Amino acid sequence: MGNTVAREDFEWVYTDQPHADRRKEILAKHPEIKALMKPDYNLIWVVVLMVVAQLTAFCLVKHLDWKWVVFWAYVFGSCISHSMTLAIHEISHNSAFGNSKAMWNRWFGMFANLPLGLPYSISFKRYHMDHHRYLGGDGIDVDIPTNFEGWFFCTRFRKFIWIVLQPFFYAIRPLCINPKPITRLEIINLLAQLAFDVAIYYLWGVKSIFYMLAGSVLGLGLHPISGHFIAEHYMFLKGHETYSYYGPLNLLTFNVGYHNEHHDFPNIPGKSLPLVKKIAAEYYDNLPQYNSWIKVLYDFVMDDTISPYSRMKRQLKGEVKQD
């Protein structure tokens, strides 16, 4: 088998994303789903417990040998860190306090951001809303890889490296595709994060800082949970743009695997997405789906027809409104 993928460009489509039409159809048939469009207040306490867990870990690792700091950063810290990014994803949709208290969600997102070590929450919210409104939109949706990524990461080894470096590409890609002016909230997010990092270093030293940052980088790179980055929208089957995952790792990721359901109903918290699938089973049961994110990562590397180019892309028309 060859070691270079055949695809040389994105899959350009000239239709609207399917989620808005399916949402209208489902709501017309199952109006009871509207009752699920409410905040998940349990999310608040889960996030607080996760922050406390990481603070406890920061204190405990300060006396460990470096090999054990690295070990626990990958085995425990990475799981908590990646899970926290998905809690921030939930908060970006105002799932913690509801749409009527949008700013409470922004402040709480900054709090959830603290144990990640790098400011993330406010910028993520701005770009993620574009991803929902303009899925695959050329020059807008920064979830789409750059042309360089598609061109360069075209062999099995390079695709493996691309997976390892995913957190760096997610950080750099917005600056290349759709740079936005810095906002006041982003500056506050940055300053709060710097103050927290300095406090951790002052209290517990460099090993705690390393554990925090390494956990975030490792958790978003070569990690089983990171399979969701590829599982969500990479086109393993031609013509299918969004895929759901119904495996056990949803327990750690606020049901982000229910991704067709999430894009159809972005204002329903992850806790309730299994109910959406159950109520509207006739719309979801026959869609392509996954049961293993690890297999997704393996197939992405080993399948010579799949690469960062394996995404649907749209040339947007009309007025584009961004946060």
Short mmCIF file of N, CA, C and O in Angstrom, two decimals, residues 45-149:
data_model
loop_
_atom_site.label_atom_id
_atom_site.label_comp_id
_atom_site.label_asym_id
_atom_site.label_seq_id
_atom_site.Cartn_x
_atom_site.Cartn_y
_atom_site.Cartn_z
N TRP A 45 -20.90 22.65 39.51
CA TRP A 45 -20.24 21.91 40.59
C TRP A 45 -19.21 20.93 40.05
O TRP A 45 -18.17 20.71 40.69
N VAL A 46 -19.46 20.38 38.88
CA VAL A 46 -18.47 19.48 38.27
C VAL A 46 -17.19 20.26 37.97
O VAL A 46 -16.07 19.78 38.25
N VAL A 47 -17.33 21.46 37.41
CA VAL A 47 -16.16 22.28 37.09
C VAL A 47 -15.40 22.67 38.35
O VAL A 47 -14.16 22.60 38.40
N VAL A 48 -16.11 23.06 39.40
CA VAL A 48 -15.45 23.41 40.65
C VAL A 48 -14.66 22.23 41.19
O VAL A 48 -13.50 22.38 41.63
N LEU A 49 -15.25 21.04 41.16
CA LEU A 49 -14.55 19.85 41.65
C LEU A 49 -13.32 19.54 40.79
O LEU A 49 -12.28 19.11 41.32
N MET A 50 -13.41 19.76 39.48
CA MET A 50 -12.26 19.53 38.60
C MET A 50 -11.13 20.50 38.91
O MET A 50 -9.95 20.13 38.91
N VAL A 51 -11.47 21.76 39.16
CA VAL A 51 -10.45 22.75 39.53
C VAL A 51 -9.79 22.35 40.84
O VAL A 51 -8.56 22.40 40.98
N VAL A 52 -10.58 21.94 41.82
CA VAL A 52 -10.04 21.52 43.11
C VAL A 52 -9.14 20.30 42.92
O VAL A 52 -8.06 20.21 43.54
N ALA A 53 -9.54 19.36 42.07
CA ALA A 53 -8.73 18.17 41.83
C ALA A 53 -7.37 18.54 41.26
O ALA A 53 -6.33 18.00 41.68
N GLN A 54 -7.35 19.48 40.32
CA GLN A 54 -6.07 19.88 39.74
C GLN A 54 -5.23 20.68 40.73
O GLN A 54 -4.01 20.51 40.77
N LEU A 55 -5.85 21.51 41.53
CA LEU A 55 -5.08 22.23 42.55
C LEU A 55 -4.44 21.25 43.53
O LEU A 55 -3.29 21.42 43.94
N THR A 56 -5.18 20.22 43.90
CA THR A 56 -4.62 19.18 44.77
C THR A 56 -3.44 18.48 44.11
O THR A 56 -2.39 18.24 44.74
N ALA A 57 -3.59 18.19 42.80
CA ALA A 57 -2.50 17.55 42.06
C ALA A 57 -1.28 18.46 41.97
O ALA A 57 -0.14 18.00 42.11
N PHE A 58 -1.49 19.76 41.76
CA PHE A 58 -0.36 20.71 41.70
C PHE A 58 0.45 20.65 42.98
O PHE A 58 1.69 20.70 42.97
N CYS A 59 -0.25 20.53 44.11
CA CYS A 59 0.43 20.47 45.40
C CYS A 59 1.17 19.15 45.58
O CYS A 59 2.30 19.13 46.07
N LEU A 60 0.54 18.06 45.14
CA LEU A 60 1.11 16.74 45.39
C LEU A 60 2.34 16.44 44.53
O LEU A 60 3.24 15.70 44.97
N VAL A 61 2.40 16.99 43.32
CA VAL A 61 3.51 16.63 42.43
C VAL A 61 4.80 17.38 42.76
O VAL A 61 5.87 17.03 42.24
N LYS A 62 4.73 18.38 43.62
CA LYS A 62 5.91 19.23 43.83
C LYS A 62 7.10 18.47 44.41
O LYS A 62 8.25 18.88 44.22
N HIS A 63 6.84 17.34 45.10
CA HIS A 63 7.93 16.58 45.71
C HIS A 63 8.28 15.31 44.93
O HIS A 63 9.15 14.55 45.36
N LEU A 64 7.62 15.06 43.80
CA LEU A 64 7.86 13.84 43.04
C LEU A 64 9.11 13.95 42.17
O LEU A 64 9.52 15.05 41.80
N ASP A 65 9.71 12.80 41.83
CA ASP A 65 10.76 12.78 40.83
C ASP A 65 10.17 13.19 39.48
O ASP A 65 8.98 12.98 39.22
N TRP A 66 11.03 13.72 38.63
CA TRP A 66 10.54 14.25 37.35
C TRP A 66 9.83 13.18 36.52
O TRP A 66 8.84 13.46 35.84
N LYS A 67 10.33 11.93 36.58
CA LYS A 67 9.69 10.88 35.77
C LYS A 67 8.24 10.66 36.20
O LYS A 67 7.37 10.39 35.35
N TRP A 68 7.98 10.82 37.50
CA TRP A 68 6.61 10.66 37.98
C TRP A 68 5.76 11.89 37.70
O TRP A 68 4.53 11.77 37.51
N VAL A 69 6.38 13.05 37.66
CA VAL A 69 5.64 14.25 37.25
C VAL A 69 5.13 14.08 35.83
O VAL A 69 3.96 14.36 35.52
N VAL A 70 6.01 13.61 34.92
CA VAL A 70 5.62 13.38 33.53
C VAL A 70 4.55 12.29 33.46
O VAL A 70 3.55 12.43 32.73
N PHE A 71 4.74 11.21 34.22
CA PHE A 71 3.78 10.11 34.21
C PHE A 71 2.39 10.59 34.61
O PHE A 71 1.40 10.33 33.91
N TRP A 72 2.29 11.29 35.73
CA TRP A 72 0.98 11.72 36.20
C TRP A 72 0.40 12.85 35.34
O TRP A 72 -0.82 12.98 35.23
N ALA A 73 1.27 13.64 34.71
CA ALA A 73 0.78 14.67 33.79
C ALA A 73 0.02 14.03 32.63
O ALA A 73 -1.01 14.56 32.18
N TYR A 74 0.53 12.88 32.16
CA TYR A 74 -0.14 12.21 31.03
C TYR A 74 -1.32 11.36 31.50
O TYR A 74 -2.39 11.39 30.89
N VAL A 75 -1.13 10.62 32.57
CA VAL A 75 -2.16 9.65 32.99
C VAL A 75 -3.36 10.34 33.64
O VAL A 75 -4.51 9.93 33.41
N PHE A 76 -3.11 11.38 34.43
CA PHE A 76 -4.20 12.04 35.15
C PHE A 76 -4.43 13.47 34.68
O PHE A 76 -5.53 13.83 34.28
N GLY A 77 -3.37 14.27 34.69
CA GLY A 77 -3.53 15.68 34.36
C GLY A 77 -4.08 15.90 32.96
O GLY A 77 -4.90 16.80 32.74
N SER A 78 -3.63 15.10 32.01
CA SER A 78 -4.09 15.28 30.63
C SER A 78 -5.59 15.02 30.50
O SER A 78 -6.29 15.70 29.75
N CYS A 79 -6.09 14.02 31.24
CA CYS A 79 -7.52 13.71 31.19
C CYS A 79 -8.35 14.85 31.77
O CYS A 79 -9.36 15.27 31.18
N ILE A 80 -7.91 15.36 32.92
CA ILE A 80 -8.64 16.47 33.55
C ILE A 80 -8.57 17.71 32.64
O ILE A 80 -9.57 18.41 32.43
N SER A 81 -7.39 17.99 32.08
CA SER A 81 -7.23 19.18 31.25
C SER A 81 -8.10 19.11 30.00
O SER A 81 -8.78 20.08 29.64
N HIS A 82 -8.08 17.96 29.32
CA HIS A 82 -8.90 17.85 28.11
C HIS A 82 -10.38 17.91 28.47
O HIS A 82 -11.18 18.57 27.79
N SER A 83 -10.75 17.25 29.55
CA SER A 83 -12.13 17.33 30.00
C SER A 83 -12.53 18.76 30.31
O SER A 83 -13.65 19.19 30.01
N MET A 84 -11.59 19.54 30.89
CA MET A 84 -11.90 20.92 31.21
C MET A 84 -12.10 21.77 29.95
O MET A 84 -12.94 22.67 29.94
N THR A 85 -11.33 21.48 28.89
CA THR A 85 -11.57 22.23 27.65
C THR A 85 -12.98 21.97 27.14
O THR A 85 -13.60 22.86 26.53
N LEU A 86 -13.50 20.78 27.38
CA LEU A 86 -14.85 20.48 26.92
C LEU A 86 -15.90 21.03 27.88
O LEU A 86 -17.03 21.31 27.46
N ALA A 87 -15.53 21.22 29.14
CA ALA A 87 -16.40 21.98 30.04
C ALA A 87 -16.47 23.43 29.56
O ALA A 87 -17.56 24.05 29.56
N ILE A 88 -15.34 23.98 29.15
CA ILE A 88 -15.32 25.34 28.61
C ILE A 88 -16.16 25.43 27.34
O ILE A 88 -16.83 26.43 27.08
N HIS A 89 -16.11 24.36 26.54
CA HIS A 89 -16.98 24.29 25.36
C HIS A 89 -18.45 24.39 25.78
O HIS A 89 -19.23 25.14 25.17
N GLU A 90 -18.84 23.65 26.82
CA GLU A 90 -20.20 23.74 27.31
C GLU A 90 -20.52 25.16 27.78
O GLU A 90 -21.58 25.72 27.48
N ILE A 91 -19.60 25.74 28.53
CA ILE A 91 -19.81 27.09 29.08
C ILE A 91 -19.92 28.11 27.95
O ILE A 91 -20.67 29.09 28.05
N SER A 92 -19.18 27.90 26.85
CA SER A 92 -19.25 28.84 25.72
C SER A 92 -20.64 28.88 25.12
O SER A 92 -21.03 29.88 24.50
N HIS A 93 -21.41 27.81 25.30
CA HIS A 93 -22.80 27.78 24.84
C HIS A 93 -23.77 28.23 25.93
O HIS A 93 -24.98 28.00 25.82
N ASN A 94 -23.24 28.86 26.98
CA ASN A 94 -24.03 29.39 28.09
C ASN A 94 -24.77 28.28 28.86
O ASN A 94 -25.83 28.53 29.46
N SER A 95 -24.21 27.07 28.86
CA SER A 95 -24.89 25.95 29.50
C SER A 95 -24.84 26.00 31.02
O SER A 95 -25.63 25.32 31.68
N ALA A 96 -23.90 26.76 31.59
CA ALA A 96 -23.77 26.78 33.05
C ALA A 96 -24.84 27.64 33.71
O ALA A 96 -25.47 27.23 34.69
N PHE A 97 -25.04 28.85 33.19
CA PHE A 97 -25.96 29.80 33.83
C PHE A 97 -27.11 30.22 32.93
O PHE A 97 -27.99 30.97 33.36
N GLY A 98 -27.11 29.79 31.67
CA GLY A 98 -28.19 30.15 30.77
C GLY A 98 -27.89 31.40 29.97
O GLY A 98 -27.00 32.19 30.31
N ASN A 99 -28.65 31.60 28.90
CA ASN A 99 -28.43 32.73 28.00
C ASN A 99 -28.73 34.07 28.67
O ASN A 99 -28.19 35.09 28.27
N SER A 100 -29.58 34.06 29.67
CA SER A 100 -29.95 35.33 30.33
C SER A 100 -28.81 35.86 31.20
O SER A 100 -28.84 37.03 31.59
N LYS A 101 -27.83 35.03 31.50
CA LYS A 101 -26.69 35.44 32.31
C LYS A 101 -25.40 35.14 31.54
O LYS A 101 -24.50 34.44 32.02
N ALA A 102 -25.33 35.70 30.34
CA ALA A 102 -24.20 35.40 29.45
C ALA A 102 -22.86 35.75 30.09
O ALA A 102 -21.89 35.00 29.98
N MET A 103 -22.78 36.90 30.77
CA MET A 103 -21.50 37.31 31.36
C MET A 103 -21.09 36.40 32.51
O MET A 103 -19.91 36.18 32.75
N TRP A 104 -22.06 35.85 33.24
CA TRP A 104 -21.72 34.89 34.28
C TRP A 104 -20.98 33.70 33.67
O TRP A 104 -20.03 33.18 34.24
N ASN A 105 -21.45 33.28 32.50
CA ASN A 105 -20.79 32.19 31.80
C ASN A 105 -19.37 32.57 31.38
O ASN A 105 -18.45 31.75 31.45
N ARG A 106 -19.17 33.83 30.92
CA ARG A 106 -17.83 34.25 30.52
C ARG A 106 -16.87 34.24 31.71
O ARG A 106 -15.75 33.76 31.61
N TRP A 107 -17.30 34.76 32.85
CA TRP A 107 -16.44 34.77 34.04
C TRP A 107 -16.17 33.36 34.52
O TRP A 107 -15.05 33.01 34.91
N PHE A 108 -17.20 32.53 34.47
CA PHE A 108 -17.02 31.15 34.92
C PHE A 108 -16.09 30.39 33.97
O PHE A 108 -15.31 29.53 34.41
N GLY A 109 -16.14 30.71 32.68
CA GLY A 109 -15.23 30.11 31.72
C GLY A 109 -13.78 30.46 32.05
O GLY A 109 -12.89 29.62 31.93
N MET A 110 -13.54 31.69 32.49
CA MET A 110 -12.18 32.08 32.89
C MET A 110 -11.74 31.30 34.12
O MET A 110 -10.57 30.91 34.23
N PHE A 111 -12.66 31.06 35.04
CA PHE A 111 -12.34 30.26 36.22
C PHE A 111 -11.99 28.84 35.82
O PHE A 111 -10.99 28.27 36.29
N ALA A 112 -12.78 28.24 34.94
CA ALA A 112 -12.51 26.88 34.47
C ALA A 112 -11.18 26.80 33.73
O ALA A 112 -10.52 25.75 33.72
N ASN A 113 -10.79 27.89 33.11
CA ASN A 113 -9.56 27.97 32.33
C ASN A 113 -8.31 27.88 33.20
O ASN A 113 -7.24 27.42 32.75
N LEU A 114 -8.39 28.29 34.46
CA LEU A 114 -7.20 28.47 35.29
C LEU A 114 -6.28 27.25 35.33
O LEU A 114 -5.06 27.39 35.12
N PRO A 115 -6.75 26.04 35.59
CA PRO A 115 -5.82 24.90 35.69
C PRO A 115 -5.24 24.43 34.36
O PRO A 115 -4.43 23.51 34.35
N LEU A 116 -5.63 25.07 33.25
CA LEU A 116 -5.04 24.72 31.96
C LEU A 116 -3.69 25.40 31.75
O LEU A 116 -2.88 24.95 30.95
N GLY A 117 -3.48 26.53 32.42
CA GLY A 117 -2.19 27.21 32.35
C GLY A 117 -2.07 28.26 31.27
O GLY A 117 -1.24 29.16 31.37
N LEU A 118 -2.86 28.17 30.22
CA LEU A 118 -2.81 29.13 29.11
C LEU A 118 -4.19 29.72 28.88
O LEU A 118 -5.19 28.99 28.92
N PRO A 119 -4.30 31.04 28.63
CA PRO A 119 -5.61 31.66 28.42
C PRO A 119 -6.27 31.14 27.16
O PRO A 119 -5.65 31.06 26.10
N TYR A 120 -7.53 30.79 27.26
CA TYR A 120 -8.17 30.02 26.19
C TYR A 120 -9.66 30.30 26.07
O TYR A 120 -10.23 30.38 24.99
N SER A 121 -10.33 30.47 27.21
CA SER A 121 -11.78 30.42 27.26
C SER A 121 -12.47 31.48 26.38
O SER A 121 -13.35 31.15 25.59
N ILE A 122 -12.08 32.73 26.53
CA ILE A 122 -12.78 33.81 25.82
C ILE A 122 -12.56 33.72 24.31
O ILE A 122 -13.51 33.83 23.52
N SER A 123 -11.33 33.49 23.90
CA SER A 123 -11.05 33.37 22.47
C SER A 123 -11.76 32.17 21.87
O SER A 123 -12.29 32.23 20.75
N PHE A 124 -11.78 31.05 22.59
CA PHE A 124 -12.47 29.87 22.09
C PHE A 124 -13.93 30.17 21.82
O PHE A 124 -14.49 29.77 20.80
N LYS A 125 -14.58 30.86 22.75
CA LYS A 125 -16.00 31.16 22.57
C LYS A 125 -16.24 31.96 21.30
O LYS A 125 -17.16 31.66 20.53
N ARG A 126 -15.39 32.93 21.02
CA ARG A 126 -15.58 33.77 19.84
C ARG A 126 -15.48 32.95 18.55
O ARG A 126 -16.31 33.09 17.64
N TYR A 127 -14.48 32.11 18.48
CA TYR A 127 -14.28 31.33 17.26
C TYR A 127 -15.25 30.15 17.16
O TYR A 127 -15.63 29.75 16.07
N HIS A 128 -15.64 29.61 18.30
CA HIS A 128 -16.51 28.44 18.26
C HIS A 128 -17.90 28.80 17.77
O HIS A 128 -18.56 28.01 17.10
N MET A 129 -18.38 29.99 18.09
CA MET A 129 -19.68 30.41 17.58
C MET A 129 -19.66 30.51 16.05
O MET A 129 -20.63 30.19 15.38
N ASP A 130 -18.53 30.96 15.49
CA ASP A 130 -18.39 30.98 14.03
C ASP A 130 -18.46 29.57 13.45
O ASP A 130 -19.03 29.35 12.38
N HIS A 131 -17.87 28.62 14.16
CA HIS A 131 -17.87 27.23 13.71
C HIS A 131 -19.30 26.71 13.59
O HIS A 131 -19.63 25.97 12.65
N HIS A 132 -20.17 27.10 14.52
CA HIS A 132 -21.56 26.65 14.46
C HIS A 132 -22.35 27.39 13.39
O HIS A 132 -23.12 26.77 12.65
N ARG A 133 -22.17 28.68 13.30
CA ARG A 133 -22.93 29.44 12.32
C ARG A 133 -22.50 29.14 10.89
O ARG A 133 -23.32 29.09 9.98
N TYR A 134 -21.20 29.00 10.69
CA TYR A 134 -20.65 28.90 9.34
C TYR A 134 -19.77 27.65 9.21
O TYR A 134 -18.60 27.74 8.88
N LEU A 135 -20.35 26.49 9.50
CA LEU A 135 -19.60 25.24 9.47
C LEU A 135 -18.92 25.05 8.11
O LEU A 135 -19.58 25.06 7.07
N GLY A 136 -17.60 24.92 8.14
CA GLY A 136 -16.84 24.74 6.91
C GLY A 136 -16.61 26.02 6.12
O GLY A 136 -16.06 25.96 5.02
N GLY A 137 -17.03 27.15 6.66
CA GLY A 137 -16.93 28.42 5.93
C GLY A 137 -15.48 28.80 5.66
O GLY A 137 -14.69 28.94 6.59
N ASP A 138 -15.15 29.01 4.40
CA ASP A 138 -13.78 29.37 4.02
C ASP A 138 -13.38 30.71 4.62
O ASP A 138 -14.07 31.71 4.43
N GLY A 139 -12.28 30.73 5.36
CA GLY A 139 -11.78 31.95 5.97
C GLY A 139 -12.49 32.34 7.25
O GLY A 139 -12.15 33.36 7.86
N ILE A 140 -13.46 31.54 7.69
CA ILE A 140 -14.23 31.84 8.90
C ILE A 140 -14.09 30.74 9.93
O ILE A 140 -13.76 30.98 11.09
N ASP A 141 -14.34 29.51 9.53
CA ASP A 141 -14.33 28.38 10.44
C ASP A 141 -12.89 27.91 10.64
O ASP A 141 -12.31 27.24 9.78
N VAL A 142 -12.31 28.23 11.80
CA VAL A 142 -10.91 27.89 12.04
C VAL A 142 -10.73 26.46 12.52
O VAL A 142 -9.62 26.04 12.83
N ASP A 143 -11.81 25.70 12.56
CA ASP A 143 -11.70 24.26 12.79
C ASP A 143 -11.19 23.55 11.54
O ASP A 143 -10.73 22.42 11.61
N ILE A 144 -11.27 24.22 10.39
CA ILE A 144 -10.77 23.68 9.13
C ILE A 144 -9.25 23.88 9.08
O ILE A 144 -8.76 24.99 9.31
N PRO A 145 -8.48 22.83 8.80
CA PRO A 145 -7.03 23.00 8.70
C PRO A 145 -6.63 23.99 7.60
O PRO A 145 -7.41 24.26 6.67
N THR A 146 -5.44 24.52 7.71
CA THR A 146 -4.90 25.40 6.66
C THR A 146 -4.48 24.56 5.46
O THR A 146 -4.32 23.34 5.53
N ASN A 147 -4.28 25.23 4.33
CA ASN A 147 -3.79 24.55 3.14
C ASN A 147 -2.42 23.91 3.39
O ASN A 147 -2.12 22.83 2.87
N PHE A 148 -1.59 24.58 4.20
CA PHE A 148 -0.29 24.00 4.52
C PHE A 148 -0.43 22.67 5.24
O PHE A 148 0.28 21.70 4.92
N GLU A 149 -1.34 22.61 6.21
CA GLU A 149 -1.54 21.36 6.93
C GLU A 149 -1.97 20.23 5.99
O GLU A 149 -1.47 19.11 6.08
#
